[in-house]
Coordinates of C-alpha atoms and ligand atoms in Angstrom, one line a residue:
M1 CA 27.8 -35.8 54.9
K2 CA 26.1 -32.3 55.2
K3 CA 29.4 -31.0 56.5
S4 CA 31.4 -32.2 53.4
I5 CA 28.8 -30.4 51.2
V6 CA 29.3 -27.2 53.1
Y7 CA 32.9 -27.6 52.9
E8 CA 32.8 -28.2 49.2
I9 CA 30.8 -25.1 48.6
M10 CA 33.2 -23.1 50.8
E11 CA 36.0 -24.5 48.8
T12 CA 34.2 -23.7 45.4
K13 CA 33.6 -20.2 46.7
S14 CA 37.0 -19.6 48.2
S15 CA 38.6 -20.8 44.8
M16 CA 36.1 -18.3 43.0
Y17 CA 37.4 -15.6 45.4
L18 CA 40.7 -16.6 44.9
S19 CA 40.6 -16.3 41.0
Q20 CA 38.6 -13.1 41.3
F21 CA 41.4 -11.9 43.7
R22 CA 44.0 -12.9 41.2
L23 CA 42.4 -11.1 38.4
W24 CA 42.0 -7.8 40.5
L25 CA 45.5 -8.3 41.5
C26 CA 46.6 -8.6 38.1
F27 CA 44.6 -5.5 37.0
I28 CA 46.0 -3.5 40.1
I29 CA 49.7 -4.5 39.2
T30 CA 49.1 -3.5 35.5
T31 CA 47.5 -0.2 36.6
L32 CA 50.2 0.5 39.0
V33 CA 53.0 -0.2 36.5
S34 CA 51.4 2.2 34.0
L35 CA 50.8 4.7 36.6
S36 CA 54.2 4.4 38.3
S37 CA 55.8 4.8 34.6
S38 CA 53.9 8.1 34.3
T39 CA 55.0 9.5 37.5
R40 CA 58.8 8.5 37.3
W41 CA 61.9 10.5 37.0
Y42 CA 61.6 11.3 33.3
D43 CA 58.0 12.7 33.6
D44 CA 59.3 16.2 33.3
H45 CA 61.0 15.5 30.1
I46 CA 58.9 13.5 27.8
S47 CA 55.1 13.4 27.0
L48 CA 54.2 10.3 28.5
K49 CA 50.8 11.2 27.5
E50 CA 51.9 10.3 23.9
I51 CA 52.8 6.9 25.1
H52 CA 49.5 6.4 26.7
A53 CA 47.8 7.7 23.5
E54 CA 49.1 4.7 21.7
E55 CA 48.2 2.1 24.5
T56 CA 45.5 0.5 22.5
F57 CA 48.1 -0.7 20.5
H58 CA 49.6 -4.2 21.4
F59 CA 52.9 -5.6 20.2
P60 CA 52.2 -9.2 19.0
K61 CA 53.6 -11.5 21.6
N62 CA 56.5 -12.8 19.8
F63 CA 57.8 -9.3 18.7
L64 CA 61.6 -9.1 19.2
F65 CA 62.8 -6.4 21.7
G66 CA 66.4 -6.4 21.8
T67 CA 69.8 -4.7 21.9
A68 CA 72.4 -4.6 19.0
S69 CA 76.0 -4.7 18.9
S70 CA 79.0 -5.6 16.6
A71 CA 82.1 -7.7 16.9
Y72 CA 84.6 -4.7 16.5
Q73 CA 82.9 -2.2 18.4
Y74 CA 82.4 -4.6 21.5
E75 CA 84.6 -7.7 21.6
G76 CA 88.2 -6.4 22.2
A77 CA 90.4 -9.5 22.1
Y78 CA 91.8 -8.5 18.9
L79 CA 94.5 -11.3 18.8
T80 CA 93.0 -13.8 21.1
D81 CA 92.3 -17.6 20.5
G82 CA 93.8 -17.5 16.8
K83 CA 92.3 -14.2 15.5
T84 CA 94.3 -12.1 13.2
L85 CA 94.1 -8.5 12.1
S86 CA 90.9 -7.1 10.7
N87 CA 90.7 -4.1 8.3
W88 CA 89.6 -2.0 11.4
D89 CA 92.6 -3.2 13.3
V90 CA 95.0 -1.9 10.7
F91 CA 92.9 1.2 10.1
T92 CA 92.8 2.4 13.7
N93 CA 96.6 1.9 13.8
I94 CA 97.1 4.8 11.4
S95 CA 97.7 8.1 13.1
G96 CA 94.9 10.6 12.8
K97 CA 92.1 8.1 11.6
I98 CA 90.3 8.0 15.0
A99 CA 89.1 11.3 16.9
D100 CA 90.5 10.2 20.2
G101 CA 93.5 8.1 18.7
S102 CA 91.8 5.0 20.2
H103 CA 91.0 1.6 18.8
G104 CA 89.0 -1.7 19.6
K105 CA 91.8 -3.8 20.8
V106 CA 90.1 -4.1 24.2
A107 CA 86.7 -2.1 23.3
V108 CA 84.2 -3.3 26.0
D109 CA 85.9 -6.7 26.4
H110 CA 82.7 -8.3 25.5
Y111 CA 84.7 -11.4 24.3
H112 CA 85.5 -12.2 27.8
R113 CA 82.6 -10.4 29.6
Y114 CA 79.5 -11.4 27.5
P115 CA 78.1 -13.6 30.3
G116 CA 77.8 -10.6 32.4
D117 CA 76.5 -8.5 29.5
L118 CA 73.8 -11.3 29.0
D119 CA 72.8 -10.8 32.6
L120 CA 72.2 -7.3 32.0
M121 CA 70.1 -8.0 28.8
E122 CA 68.0 -10.7 31.0
D123 CA 67.4 -8.0 33.4
L124 CA 66.2 -5.7 30.8
G125 CA 63.7 -8.4 29.7
V126 CA 64.8 -8.3 26.1
N127 CA 64.0 -11.6 24.1
S128 CA 66.7 -11.0 21.4
Y129 CA 70.3 -10.0 21.0
R130 CA 71.6 -8.6 17.7
L131 CA 75.5 -9.3 17.4
S132 CA 77.9 -9.8 14.5
L133 CA 80.7 -12.2 14.1
S134 CA 84.3 -11.3 13.4
W135 CA 85.1 -12.8 10.0
A136 CA 88.8 -12.5 11.0
R137 CA 88.2 -14.6 14.1
I138 CA 86.6 -17.4 12.1
L139 CA 88.8 -17.2 8.9
P140 CA 91.9 -15.3 9.8
K141 CA 93.1 -15.6 6.2
G142 CA 89.8 -15.8 4.5
R143 CA 89.4 -18.8 2.2
F144 CA 93.2 -19.0 1.8
G145 CA 93.7 -20.6 5.3
D146 CA 92.1 -22.8 7.9
V147 CA 89.1 -22.2 9.8
N148 CA 90.0 -21.1 13.2
M149 CA 88.5 -23.5 15.8
G150 CA 89.2 -21.1 18.7
G151 CA 86.7 -18.5 17.0
I152 CA 84.1 -21.2 16.2
D153 CA 84.3 -22.6 19.9
H154 CA 84.1 -19.2 21.2
Y155 CA 80.9 -18.3 19.2
N156 CA 79.3 -21.7 19.9
R157 CA 79.8 -21.1 23.7
M158 CA 78.4 -17.7 23.3
I159 CA 75.4 -18.7 21.1
N160 CA 74.5 -21.5 23.7
D161 CA 74.7 -19.0 26.5
I162 CA 72.5 -16.5 24.8
L163 CA 70.0 -19.2 24.2
K164 CA 70.2 -20.4 27.6
T165 CA 69.3 -16.9 28.8
G166 CA 66.1 -17.2 26.8
I167 CA 67.3 -14.7 24.2
E168 CA 67.3 -15.2 20.6
P169 CA 70.4 -14.5 18.7
F170 CA 70.1 -12.3 15.7
V171 CA 73.3 -12.6 13.8
T172 CA 75.1 -10.3 11.2
L173 CA 77.9 -12.0 9.2
T174 CA 79.9 -8.8 8.7
H175 CA 79.5 -5.4 10.2
Y176 CA 82.1 -3.4 8.5
D177 CA 84.9 -5.6 9.5
I178 CA 86.8 -8.2 7.3
P179 CA 90.1 -10.1 7.5
Q180 CA 92.9 -7.6 6.6
E181 CA 94.3 -10.5 4.5
L182 CA 91.6 -9.9 1.8
E183 CA 92.5 -6.3 1.4
Y184 CA 96.2 -7.0 1.1
R185 CA 95.6 -10.1 -1.3
Y186 CA 93.3 -8.5 -3.8
G187 CA 91.7 -5.2 -2.7
S188 CA 88.7 -6.7 -1.0
W189 CA 85.3 -5.3 -2.2
L190 CA 86.9 -3.9 -5.4
N191 CA 87.6 -7.3 -6.6
P192 CA 85.0 -9.8 -7.5
Q193 CA 86.8 -12.6 -5.8
I194 CA 85.3 -11.4 -2.6
R195 CA 82.2 -13.0 -3.5
E196 CA 83.8 -16.5 -3.2
D197 CA 85.5 -15.6 0.1
F198 CA 82.1 -14.3 1.4
E199 CA 80.2 -17.3 0.3
H200 CA 83.0 -19.6 1.8
Y201 CA 82.7 -17.6 5.1
A202 CA 78.8 -17.8 5.1
N203 CA 78.9 -21.6 4.5
I204 CA 81.0 -22.0 7.5
C205 CA 78.8 -20.0 9.7
F206 CA 75.5 -21.6 8.4
R207 CA 77.2 -24.9 9.0
H208 CA 78.6 -24.4 12.6
F209 CA 75.8 -22.1 13.8
G210 CA 72.8 -22.5 11.8
D211 CA 71.3 -25.3 13.9
R212 CA 70.7 -22.5 16.5
V213 CA 70.8 -19.3 14.9
K214 CA 67.3 -18.5 13.0
F215 CA 68.0 -14.9 12.1
W216 CA 70.9 -14.0 9.8
S217 CA 71.9 -10.7 8.0
T218 CA 74.6 -10.8 5.5
F219 CA 75.8 -7.2 5.8
N220 CA 75.4 -4.3 8.2
E221 CA 74.9 -1.1 6.4
P222 CA 76.7 -1.8 3.2
N223 CA 75.7 1.7 2.1
V224 CA 77.7 3.3 4.8
Q225 CA 80.6 1.0 4.1
V226 CA 81.0 1.8 0.7
I227 CA 80.2 5.6 0.8
L228 CA 82.7 6.1 3.7
G229 CA 85.1 3.7 2.6
Y230 CA 85.5 4.5 -1.2
R231 CA 83.9 8.0 -1.8
T232 CA 84.8 10.1 1.4
G233 CA 87.9 7.7 2.4
T234 CA 87.0 8.3 6.1
Y235 CA 86.6 4.4 6.8
P236 CA 88.8 1.7 5.6
P237 CA 90.3 1.2 3.0
S238 CA 90.5 5.0 2.9
R239 CA 90.1 5.4 -0.9
C240 CA 88.6 8.5 -2.6
S241 CA 89.3 11.2 -5.0
K242 CA 88.9 14.9 -4.7
P243 CA 86.8 16.9 -4.0
F244 CA 85.1 14.1 -1.8
G245 CA 88.3 13.6 0.3
N246 CA 91.8 13.5 0.7
C247 CA 93.2 10.1 -0.1
S248 CA 96.3 8.8 -1.6
C249 CA 94.4 6.9 -4.2
G250 CA 90.8 5.9 -5.2
D251 CA 88.0 7.1 -7.5
S252 CA 85.2 8.5 -5.6
Y253 CA 82.8 8.3 -8.6
I254 CA 83.7 4.7 -9.7
E255 CA 84.8 2.6 -6.7
P256 CA 81.8 3.0 -4.4
L257 CA 79.8 1.5 -7.4
V258 CA 82.2 -1.3 -8.0
A259 CA 82.4 -2.1 -4.2
A260 CA 78.5 -2.0 -3.9
H261 CA 78.3 -4.3 -6.8
N262 CA 80.6 -7.0 -5.3
I263 CA 78.7 -6.6 -2.0
I264 CA 75.3 -7.3 -3.8
L265 CA 76.7 -10.3 -5.5
S266 CA 78.1 -11.7 -2.2
H267 CA 74.9 -11.2 -0.5
L268 CA 73.1 -13.0 -3.4
A269 CA 75.6 -15.9 -3.2
A270 CA 75.1 -16.3 0.4
V271 CA 71.3 -16.3 0.3
N272 CA 71.3 -18.5 -2.5
L273 CA 73.6 -20.9 -0.6
Y274 CA 71.5 -20.5 2.6
R275 CA 68.2 -21.1 0.5
T276 CA 69.6 -24.2 -1.3
K277 CA 71.6 -25.9 1.4
F278 CA 70.4 -24.8 4.8
Q279 CA 67.1 -23.0 5.1
E280 CA 64.7 -25.9 4.6
Q281 CA 66.4 -27.9 7.6
Q282 CA 67.5 -24.9 9.8
R283 CA 64.2 -22.9 9.2
G284 CA 66.0 -19.5 9.7
Q285 CA 65.4 -16.3 7.8
I286 CA 68.0 -14.3 5.9
G287 CA 68.2 -10.6 5.2
I288 CA 70.3 -7.5 5.1
V289 CA 70.6 -4.5 7.2
M290 CA 70.5 -1.0 5.8
N291 CA 71.3 2.3 7.0
T292 CA 68.2 4.4 6.3
I293 CA 67.7 8.2 6.2
W294 CA 64.4 9.6 5.6
F295 CA 64.7 12.2 2.8
E296 CA 61.9 15.0 3.2
P297 CA 61.7 17.3 0.1
I298 CA 62.8 20.7 1.4
S299 CA 59.8 22.2 -0.6
D300 CA 56.6 21.1 -2.2
S301 CA 58.1 21.7 -5.7
L302 CA 58.2 18.7 -8.0
A303 CA 61.8 19.2 -8.4
D304 CA 62.3 18.6 -4.8
R305 CA 60.1 15.9 -4.5
L306 CA 61.8 14.0 -7.2
A307 CA 65.0 15.0 -5.5
A308 CA 63.9 13.0 -2.4
D309 CA 63.1 10.0 -4.5
R310 CA 66.7 10.1 -6.1
A311 CA 68.2 10.5 -2.6
Q312 CA 66.5 7.3 -1.6
A313 CA 67.8 5.6 -4.9
F314 CA 71.4 6.7 -4.4
Y315 CA 71.3 5.7 -0.7
L316 CA 69.1 2.9 0.0
T317 CA 67.5 1.3 -2.9
W318 CA 70.8 0.9 -4.6
F319 CA 71.3 -2.1 -2.6
L320 CA 67.8 -3.1 -2.1
D321 CA 66.2 -3.0 -5.7
P322 CA 68.8 -5.3 -7.0
V323 CA 68.2 -8.0 -4.4
V324 CA 64.3 -7.8 -4.6
F325 CA 63.8 -7.0 -8.3
G326 CA 67.1 -8.0 -9.9
R327 CA 68.1 -4.4 -11.0
Y328 CA 69.3 -1.0 -9.9
P329 CA 66.8 1.7 -9.3
R330 CA 65.7 3.7 -12.4
E331 CA 67.0 7.1 -10.9
M332 CA 70.5 5.6 -10.7
R333 CA 70.4 4.0 -14.2
E334 CA 69.4 7.2 -15.8
I335 CA 72.0 9.2 -14.2
L336 CA 75.0 6.9 -14.0
G337 CA 74.4 5.1 -17.3
D338 CA 77.4 2.9 -18.3
D339 CA 79.2 3.7 -15.1
L340 CA 76.8 1.3 -13.2
P341 CA 78.0 -2.2 -13.2
E342 CA 75.7 -4.8 -15.1
F343 CA 74.2 -8.0 -13.7
T344 CA 74.9 -11.0 -15.9
K345 CA 72.1 -13.6 -16.6
D346 CA 73.7 -15.7 -14.1
D347 CA 73.6 -13.2 -11.4
L348 CA 70.0 -12.5 -12.0
K349 CA 69.1 -16.1 -11.6
S350 CA 69.3 -15.8 -7.9
S351 CA 68.6 -12.1 -7.7
K352 CA 64.9 -12.0 -7.2
N353 CA 63.4 -11.8 -3.7
A354 CA 66.7 -12.6 -2.3
L355 CA 65.7 -11.4 1.1
D356 CA 63.3 -12.7 3.9
F357 CA 63.2 -9.4 5.6
I358 CA 64.9 -6.0 5.6
G359 CA 66.8 -4.6 8.6
I360 CA 66.2 -0.9 9.0
N361 CA 68.7 1.1 11.1
Q362 CA 66.9 4.3 11.4
Y363 CA 68.3 7.3 13.5
T364 CA 67.9 10.3 11.2
S365 CA 66.2 12.4 8.5
R366 CA 67.4 15.1 5.9
Y367 CA 65.7 17.6 3.9
A368 CA 66.5 16.6 0.1
K369 CA 67.1 19.7 -2.3
D370 CA 67.1 19.4 -6.1
C371 CA 70.6 20.0 -7.6
L372 CA 69.7 18.7 -11.2
H373 CA 67.4 21.6 -12.4
S374 CA 68.3 24.1 -9.7
V375 CA 71.7 25.6 -9.0
C376 CA 73.2 24.4 -5.6
E377 CA 75.9 26.2 -3.7
P378 CA 79.2 24.6 -4.8
G379 CA 80.8 22.5 -2.2
K380 CA 77.7 21.6 -0.5
G381 CA 77.2 17.9 -2.0
G382 CA 74.7 17.5 -4.8
S383 CA 77.1 15.9 -7.1
R384 CA 76.3 13.4 -9.9
A385 CA 77.6 10.6 -7.5
E386 CA 74.9 11.5 -5.0
G387 CA 72.3 11.7 -7.6
F388 CA 72.4 15.5 -7.8
V389 CA 70.8 16.0 -4.4
Y390 CA 71.9 18.1 -1.7
A391 CA 70.9 16.6 1.7
N392 CA 70.8 18.9 4.8
A393 CA 69.4 18.5 8.4
L394 CA 68.3 22.4 8.5
K395 CA 65.7 24.3 6.6
D396 CA 65.9 28.1 7.3
G397 CA 68.2 27.3 10.0
L398 CA 65.7 25.0 11.7
R399 CA 66.5 21.3 12.3
L400 CA 64.1 18.4 10.9
G401 CA 62.3 17.4 14.1
E402 CA 62.5 14.0 15.8
P403 CA 61.2 11.5 15.0
V404 CA 60.4 12.3 11.6
G405 CA 61.4 9.4 9.5
M406 CA 60.6 6.2 11.3
E407 CA 57.1 6.0 10.4
E408 CA 57.7 7.3 6.8
M409 CA 60.7 4.9 6.3
L410 CA 58.8 1.9 7.5
M411 CA 56.0 2.6 5.2
Y412 CA 58.1 3.4 2.4
A413 CA 59.9 0.0 2.6
T414 CA 56.5 -1.8 3.0
E415 CA 54.9 -0.1 -0.2
R416 CA 58.2 -0.3 -2.4
Y417 CA 59.0 -4.0 -1.3
K418 CA 55.4 -5.4 -1.3
N419 CA 54.8 -5.7 2.6
I420 CA 58.1 -7.4 3.4
T421 CA 59.0 -8.2 6.7
L422 CA 61.0 -5.5 8.6
Y423 CA 62.9 -5.4 11.6
V424 CA 64.1 -2.3 13.1
T425 CA 67.6 -3.5 13.7
E426 CA 69.0 -0.1 15.1
N427 CA 67.7 2.9 16.8
G428 CA 69.5 5.0 19.5
F429 CA 71.0 8.2 20.6
G430 CA 74.6 9.2 20.7
E431 CA 75.8 11.7 23.4
N432 CA 79.2 13.4 23.6
N433 CA 81.5 12.1 26.0
T434 CA 81.2 14.7 28.8
G435 CA 81.0 13.2 32.1
V436 CA 79.0 10.3 33.5
L437 CA 75.8 11.2 32.0
L438 CA 73.7 8.7 33.7
N439 CA 70.7 10.8 33.4
D440 CA 70.0 10.4 29.8
Y441 CA 66.5 11.8 29.5
Q442 CA 67.3 12.8 26.0
R443 CA 67.8 9.3 24.8
V444 CA 64.7 8.2 26.6
K445 CA 62.7 10.9 24.7
F446 CA 64.3 10.0 21.4
M447 CA 63.6 6.3 21.8
S448 CA 60.1 6.7 23.0
N449 CA 59.4 9.1 20.3
Y450 CA 60.9 6.7 17.8
L451 CA 58.7 3.7 19.2
D452 CA 55.6 5.6 19.0
A453 CA 56.4 6.2 15.4
L454 CA 57.0 2.6 14.8
K455 CA 53.8 1.6 16.4
R456 CA 52.0 4.2 14.0
A457 CA 53.6 2.4 11.1
M458 CA 52.5 -1.0 12.4
R459 CA 49.0 0.1 12.8
K460 CA 49.1 1.2 9.1
G461 CA 50.0 -2.2 8.2
A462 CA 53.8 -2.3 8.2
D463 CA 54.9 -5.9 9.1
V464 CA 57.6 -4.9 11.7
R465 CA 58.7 -7.7 13.8
G466 CA 61.3 -6.3 15.9
Y467 CA 63.2 -3.4 17.6
F468 CA 66.8 -3.3 18.5
A469 CA 68.1 -0.5 20.5
W470 CA 71.6 0.6 19.8
S471 CA 73.1 -0.1 22.2
L472 CA 73.3 -2.1 25.5
L473 CA 76.6 -0.4 26.3
D474 CA 78.8 2.5 25.4
N475 CA 81.3 1.2 22.9
F476 CA 83.8 2.1 20.2
E477 CA 82.0 4.4 17.8
W478 CA 84.1 3.9 14.7
I479 CA 86.1 7.2 13.8
S480 CA 84.7 8.8 16.9
G481 CA 86.4 6.4 19.0
Y482 CA 85.1 6.5 22.8
T483 CA 84.1 10.2 22.3
I484 CA 80.4 9.4 21.6
R485 CA 78.4 7.1 23.9
F486 CA 75.2 5.2 22.8
G487 CA 74.8 2.9 25.8
M488 CA 71.9 2.4 28.0
Y489 CA 74.6 1.3 30.4
H490 CA 77.6 3.7 31.0
V491 CA 80.9 2.0 30.5
D492 CA 83.9 3.2 32.4
F493 CA 86.4 2.2 29.9
S494 CA 89.4 1.9 32.4
T495 CA 87.6 -0.4 34.9
Q496 CA 85.1 -1.8 32.4
E497 CA 82.5 -1.3 35.0
R498 CA 78.9 -0.9 33.6
T499 CA 76.4 1.3 35.3
P500 CA 72.9 1.6 34.2
R501 CA 71.5 4.9 33.0
L502 CA 67.9 6.2 33.0
S503 CA 67.3 4.7 29.7
A504 CA 68.0 1.1 30.8
S505 CA 65.1 1.3 33.5
W506 CA 63.0 3.0 30.9
Y507 CA 63.5 0.3 28.1
K508 CA 63.0 -2.4 30.8
N509 CA 59.7 -0.7 31.7
F510 CA 58.7 -0.3 28.2
I511 CA 59.3 -3.7 27.4
F512 CA 57.6 -5.1 30.6
Q513 CA 54.5 -2.8 29.8
H514 CA 54.2 -4.1 26.3
R515 CA 54.6 -7.7 27.3
A516 CA 52.0 -7.2 29.9
L517 CA 49.5 -5.6 27.2
S518 CA 50.3 -8.1 24.6
K519 CA 47.4 -10.2 23.4
D520 CA 48.0 -13.6 25.0
D521 CA 49.7 -12.6 28.1
W522 CA 49.3 -14.3 31.5
C523 CA 46.7 -11.9 32.8
L524 CA 44.4 -12.4 29.9
K525 CA 44.8 -16.0 30.3
Q526 CA 43.9 -15.8 34.1
K527 CA 40.9 -13.6 33.0
E528 CA 39.6 -16.4 30.6
D529 CA 40.2 -19.1 33.2
T530 CA 38.3 -17.0 35.8
N531 CA 35.4 -16.2 33.5
F532 CA 35.1 -19.8 32.6
F533 CA 35.0 -20.6 36.4
L534 CA 32.4 -18.2 37.1
I535 CA 30.1 -19.4 34.4
Ligands
NOJ1 C1 75.0 2.2 12.8 C2 76.1 1.2 12.9 O1 75.6 0.0 12.5 C3 76.7 1.1 14.2 O2 77.9 0.2 14.1 C4 76.9 2.5 14.9 O3 77.7 2.2 15.9 C5 75.7 3.1 15.1 N1 75.0 3.3 13.7 C6 75.6 4.4 15.6 O4 76.4 5.3 14.8

């Protein structure tokens, strides 16, 4: 009898010691991880003190850490399983359009190799993957033809595999690429018909994938798409007029406004459809992803400060104000007058708060200089189409430092759009293709500085719920072809071999640390359990 009491006491004590031991072990591991990160390879290059200064900040447990990609830049398989040509397939085929004469016919062959790429993501520890669907794979002839079940089956398999890996798909309906059929038939974004096509496409995607996809964005960077497609003519459909570019046809003043208007109407149609037919049952969120530039006034003068506001109006709020407030920004209305298309009463019905979140692609900042009240050097921008602002990266020969812009941009969106949910849907660093470049400490420095700025914005109250690194892999960088590399994994384009760079280990470690420090993690639970036991 006595013996068993002694045993019980011993057992109780030993489990007490065990719990204390586990707690200490946990503490030691977390400390070692932090210490090891501060004495690693990149120590010479980045100020990890800065990272540690932010350590009191804990990302919420369900914060999305991911990597981002797009169909044309990654998939390849350009005519596989029933897909037909997209506008980018056709555009890259025109000689002289792409820096190295390349195309996305094979790209990084993600169409066939995505299972291996998901393994890489799993190894990084990301919990989300931002990808886009190829419209031409799902509807090769738009609404004028059948749904291509080859495309639907592929994305069904892929979405299931993403989820099986424990990763949340964050899906963009169109990331610059559309079926070429729509260009040939009616001039795509210049024609209001595109809205019907986009709605039809969105309906098919929500119907086939919406039971599993909980994050939708309608467009990726429509501002870039219209500025480069219809003002400078450097992206398809290569339309522009002088002095903005050298195209065989187009009107750089009017067409970007028309294309943007049709994109906004298409976004509204898709959101309205999702909200009325799918959202309640599928319980997802829908938003739009914008390219953002932080415009810093080049001087303290009122003129330059107003110029910075105009720059945002002509770049970002051009798209966001209509879908949140139902009208174009004041600065645009004042300068463009009747050139700006109007919303009808019908359009406006669905146009208030037609966003659950804004996706912020943030890479860069510019100085904004007034060209409305001041004289700007000719040929340096600052036209009426750009809101009479000259935007430049340099001031007195010096570059605007990094990461100026991330915190400011997130706070700007938070204030203007009343604390709307934000996701940083892209941020990353491109390097010229000069060798293998596995030691990409500049990318590490860039991303860690931007993440610090993101944390500062969250501390100030910005409702940021995710961060996606652009990109997991080197890939097809639009008109730069394969000459610029953005990957945390190097890709040998001839063998398709993927090799991790420094940034891959850094991002993995970053995510691990922030998971370990997040509020309701395993260690803290253990601590609570142990405390309970000791009482
Ligand atoms: C933004 C675009 O969405 C993406 O397609 C592009 O590759 C990256 N920026 C890098 O330029």
